[in-house]
Amino acid sequence: AQKITQTQPGMFVQEKEAVTLDCTYDTSDPSYGLFWYKQPSSGEMIFLIYQGSYDQQNATEGRYSLNFQKARKSANLVISASQLGDSAMYFCAMREGEAGKLIFGQGTTLQVKP
Amino acid sequence: DADVTQTPRNRITKTGKRIMLECSQTKGHDRMYWYRQDPGLGLRLIYYSFDVKDINKGEISDGYSVSRQAQAKFSLSLESAIPNQTALYFCATSDTGRTHEQFFGPGTRLTVL
């Protein structure tokens, strides 16, 4: 069974608008972590934001916020005030327990229109 | 200087050749990983190592082997390359802090003809 699901292969957003990228996960481990990474066309993986399963508040990092709904097992990334430089592939990933290794979703390609 | 480096950055090789991809890190992390990225499939774990004496298979280890020569170095080998091993390969490291955040190298683009 898929442990990380990103159902949006591609998304478009107008510059300066907000956009939500969906991610659902499946785990029976009570301790886990959720990550979002950005991969621009140049190929590198850029860490954006982290949410721990025991964190009481939703994570925020500048224009990035994570809408964490534990009961629904969803960890959607919200990008506010989109910029042209936000055009990239975005990956959701999960760490189960303390093992360190990550399980990745298939990614969502975001294109920001001027 | 980059904290996680990979060599080579690009490589074209032929079916049946042995090839080694190298990863070095200056972050002082014990944990290192090798991932493979294929279009539409995200990243998948090949091997991981929690210290020099600890090597573990990941989701897709068949056809690959690894060597952890030192805390800072983790190499991935393809003993006999085949075309479906054409992919983008990433090395990563992580600490054991609160998040276990992974830090990725720039990637190696491998093409097997």
Coordinates of C-alpha atoms in Angstrom, one line a residue:
Chain A
A1 CA 0.0 0.0 0.0
Q2 CA 1.2 3.5 -0.8
K3 CA 2.5 5.1 2.4
I4 CA 2.7 8.6 0.9
T5 CA 0.2 9.8 -1.6
Q6 CA 0.3 13.0 -3.6
T7 CA -2.7 13.0 -5.8
Q8 CA -1.9 16.1 -7.9
P9 CA 0.6 15.4 -10.6
G10 CA 0.5 19.0 -11.8
M11 CA -0.8 22.3 -10.5
F12 CA -1.0 25.8 -11.8
V13 CA -1.2 29.0 -9.7
Q14 CA -1.3 32.7 -10.6
E15 CA 1.6 34.7 -9.3
K16 CA 0.9 36.3 -5.9
E17 CA -1.9 33.8 -5.1
A18 CA -1.8 31.0 -2.5
V19 CA -1.7 27.4 -3.4
T20 CA -2.2 24.1 -1.5
L21 CA -0.3 20.9 -2.4
D22 CA -1.9 17.8 -1.0
C23 CA -0.3 15.0 0.8
T24 CA -1.8 12.0 2.7
Y25 CA 0.1 9.4 4.5
D26 CA -0.4 6.0 6.1
T27 CA 1.5 4.7 9.2
S28 CA 0.7 2.8 12.4
D29 CA 3.8 4.2 14.2
P30 CA 2.7 6.9 16.7
S31 CA 6.1 8.7 16.2
Y32 CA 6.7 10.0 12.7
G33 CA 7.8 13.1 10.9
L34 CA 6.6 14.7 7.7
F35 CA 8.8 16.7 5.3
W36 CA 8.3 18.8 2.2
Y37 CA 11.1 19.2 -0.3
K38 CA 11.3 21.4 -3.4
Q39 CA 13.1 20.2 -6.5
P40 CA 13.7 22.9 -9.1
S41 CA 14.6 22.0 -12.7
S42 CA 18.3 22.1 -11.7
G43 CA 17.6 18.9 -9.8
E44 CA 18.7 19.6 -6.2
M45 CA 16.5 18.7 -3.3
I46 CA 15.7 21.7 -1.0
F47 CA 14.2 21.2 2.4
L48 CA 11.2 23.4 3.0
I49 CA 9.4 22.4 6.2
Y50 CA 9.0 19.7 8.9
Q51 CA 6.1 18.6 11.0
G52 CA 6.5 16.1 13.9
S53 CA 3.6 13.8 14.8
Y54 CA 3.6 15.1 18.4
D55 CA 3.9 18.8 17.4
Q56 CA 1.0 20.7 18.8
Q57 CA 1.1 23.5 16.2
N58 CA 1.2 23.5 12.5
A59 CA 4.7 24.2 11.2
T60 CA 5.4 27.5 9.4
E61 CA 8.6 28.6 7.6
G62 CA 8.3 32.0 5.9
R63 CA 5.8 31.7 3.0
Y64 CA 5.4 27.9 3.6
S65 CA 3.0 26.4 6.1
L66 CA 1.9 22.9 6.7
N67 CA -1.7 22.1 7.3
F68 CA -1.4 19.1 9.5
Q69 CA -4.6 17.1 10.1
K70 CA -3.6 14.1 12.1
A71 CA -6.9 12.4 12.2
R72 CA -7.2 12.6 8.5
K73 CA -3.5 11.7 8.0
S74 CA -2.9 14.6 5.8
A75 CA 0.0 17.1 5.7
N76 CA -0.8 19.6 3.0
L77 CA 1.8 22.3 2.0
V78 CA 0.4 25.8 1.7
I79 CA 2.5 28.3 -0.3
S80 CA 1.4 31.9 0.2
A81 CA 2.0 34.7 -2.3
S82 CA 3.4 32.5 -5.0
Q83 CA 6.5 33.7 -6.9
L84 CA 7.8 32.6 -10.3
G85 CA 10.7 31.0 -8.5
D86 CA 8.3 28.6 -6.8
S87 CA 7.8 26.7 -10.1
A88 CA 9.3 23.3 -9.3
M89 CA 8.5 19.7 -8.3
Y90 CA 7.4 19.3 -4.7
F91 CA 7.8 16.1 -2.7
C92 CA 6.1 15.1 0.5
A93 CA 8.1 12.6 2.6
M94 CA 7.6 10.7 5.8
R95 CA 10.0 9.3 8.4
E96 CA 8.6 6.5 10.6
G97 CA 9.9 6.2 14.1
E98 CA 13.5 7.1 14.6
A99 CA 14.8 5.1 11.7
G100 CA 15.8 8.3 9.8
K101 CA 15.1 6.9 6.3
L102 CA 12.4 8.7 4.3
I103 CA 9.5 7.4 2.2
F104 CA 8.6 9.8 -0.6
G105 CA 5.5 10.6 -2.5
Q106 CA 5.5 10.8 -6.3
G107 CA 5.6 14.6 -6.3
T108 CA 3.6 17.5 -7.6
T109 CA 4.8 19.8 -10.3
L110 CA 3.8 23.4 -9.6
Q111 CA 3.9 26.0 -12.3
V112 CA 3.4 29.7 -11.3
K113 CA 2.0 31.9 -14.0
P114 CA 2.9 35.5 -14.3
Chain B
D1 CA 31.8 24.5 0.0
A2 CA 28.9 22.0 -0.3
D3 CA 28.2 19.9 2.8
V4 CA 27.3 16.8 0.7
T5 CA 29.2 16.2 -2.5
Q6 CA 28.7 13.5 -5.2
T7 CA 31.0 12.4 -7.9
P8 CA 30.6 12.2 -10.8
R9 CA 27.7 14.6 -11.5
N10 CA 26.9 13.0 -14.8
R11 CA 27.9 9.6 -16.2
I12 CA 27.1 7.7 -19.4
T13 CA 28.1 4.1 -19.4
K14 CA 27.4 0.9 -21.3
T15 CA 25.4 -2.2 -20.3
G16 CA 27.5 -4.6 -18.3
K17 CA 30.1 -2.1 -17.0
R18 CA 30.9 -1.7 -13.4
I19 CA 30.4 1.8 -12.1
M20 CA 30.9 3.5 -8.7
L21 CA 29.1 6.6 -7.5
E22 CA 30.8 8.4 -4.6
C23 CA 29.5 10.5 -1.8
S24 CA 31.3 12.6 0.7
Q25 CA 30.0 14.8 3.6
T26 CA 31.4 17.3 5.9
K27 CA 28.4 17.6 8.2
G28 CA 29.7 15.0 10.7
H29 CA 26.6 12.9 10.4
D30 CA 26.7 9.2 11.1
R31 CA 23.7 8.4 9.0
M32 CA 24.0 8.2 5.2
Y33 CA 21.6 7.2 2.4
W34 CA 21.4 6.4 -1.3
Y35 CA 18.2 7.1 -3.2
R36 CA 17.2 6.8 -6.8
Q37 CA 14.8 9.0 -8.6
D38 CA 12.9 7.9 -11.7
P39 CA 10.3 10.2 -13.4
G40 CA 6.9 9.9 -11.8
L41 CA 8.1 7.7 -9.0
G42 CA 9.7 10.1 -6.5
L43 CA 12.8 9.0 -4.6
R44 CA 13.3 5.4 -3.5
L45 CA 15.8 4.2 -1.0
I46 CA 18.5 1.9 -2.2
Y47 CA 20.8 1.5 0.9
Y48 CA 21.4 3.2 4.1
S49 CA 24.0 3.2 6.8
F50 CA 23.7 4.4 10.4
D51 CA 27.5 4.1 11.1
V52 CA 30.6 2.7 9.5
K53 CA 29.8 -0.9 10.6
D54 CA 26.1 -0.7 9.9
I55 CA 24.8 -1.2 6.3
N56 CA 21.1 -1.9 5.5
K57 CA 19.2 -2.7 2.4
G58 CA 16.5 -0.3 1.3
E59 CA 13.4 -0.7 -0.9
I60 CA 15.3 -1.4 -4.2
S61 CA 18.7 -2.8 -3.4
D62 CA 18.9 -5.5 -6.1
G63 CA 21.7 -4.8 -8.6
Y64 CA 23.5 -2.4 -6.2
S65 CA 26.1 -2.7 -3.5
V66 CA 27.5 -0.1 -1.1
S67 CA 30.7 0.6 0.9
R68 CA 31.0 2.8 3.9
Q69 CA 34.7 3.6 3.9
A70 CA 34.6 6.1 6.7
Q71 CA 32.1 8.2 8.5
A72 CA 32.3 10.8 5.8
K73 CA 32.2 8.5 2.7
F74 CA 29.5 6.2 1.3
S75 CA 29.9 4.7 -2.2
L76 CA 27.3 3.1 -4.3
S77 CA 28.3 0.5 -6.9
L78 CA 26.5 -1.0 -9.9
E79 CA 28.4 -4.3 -10.5
S80 CA 27.0 -4.8 -14.0
A81 CA 24.9 -1.8 -15.2
I82 CA 21.7 -2.3 -17.1
P83 CA 19.6 0.3 -18.9
N84 CA 16.8 0.3 -16.3
Q85 CA 19.3 1.7 -13.8
T86 CA 19.3 4.9 -15.8
A87 CA 18.2 7.4 -13.2
L88 CA 19.1 10.4 -11.0
Y89 CA 20.9 9.2 -7.9
F90 CA 21.0 11.1 -4.6
C91 CA 23.2 10.7 -1.5
A92 CA 21.9 12.1 1.7
T93 CA 22.9 12.4 5.3
S94 CA 20.9 13.0 8.5
D95 CA 21.6 13.8 12.1
T96 CA 19.7 12.2 15.1
G97 CA 18.2 15.5 16.4
R98 CA 14.6 16.3 16.7
T99 CA 13.7 16.2 13.0
H100 CA 16.3 13.8 11.6
E101 CA 16.3 16.2 8.6
Q102 CA 18.0 14.8 5.6
F103 CA 20.6 16.8 3.6
F104 CA 20.9 15.9 0.0
G105 CA 23.8 16.0 -2.4
P106 CA 23.4 17.6 -5.8
G107 CA 22.7 14.2 -7.5
T108 CA 24.4 12.1 -10.1
R109 CA 22.6 11.7 -13.4
L110 CA 23.5 8.2 -14.7
T111 CA 22.7 6.9 -18.2
V112 CA 23.2 3.3 -19.1
L113 CA 23.1 2.6 -22.8

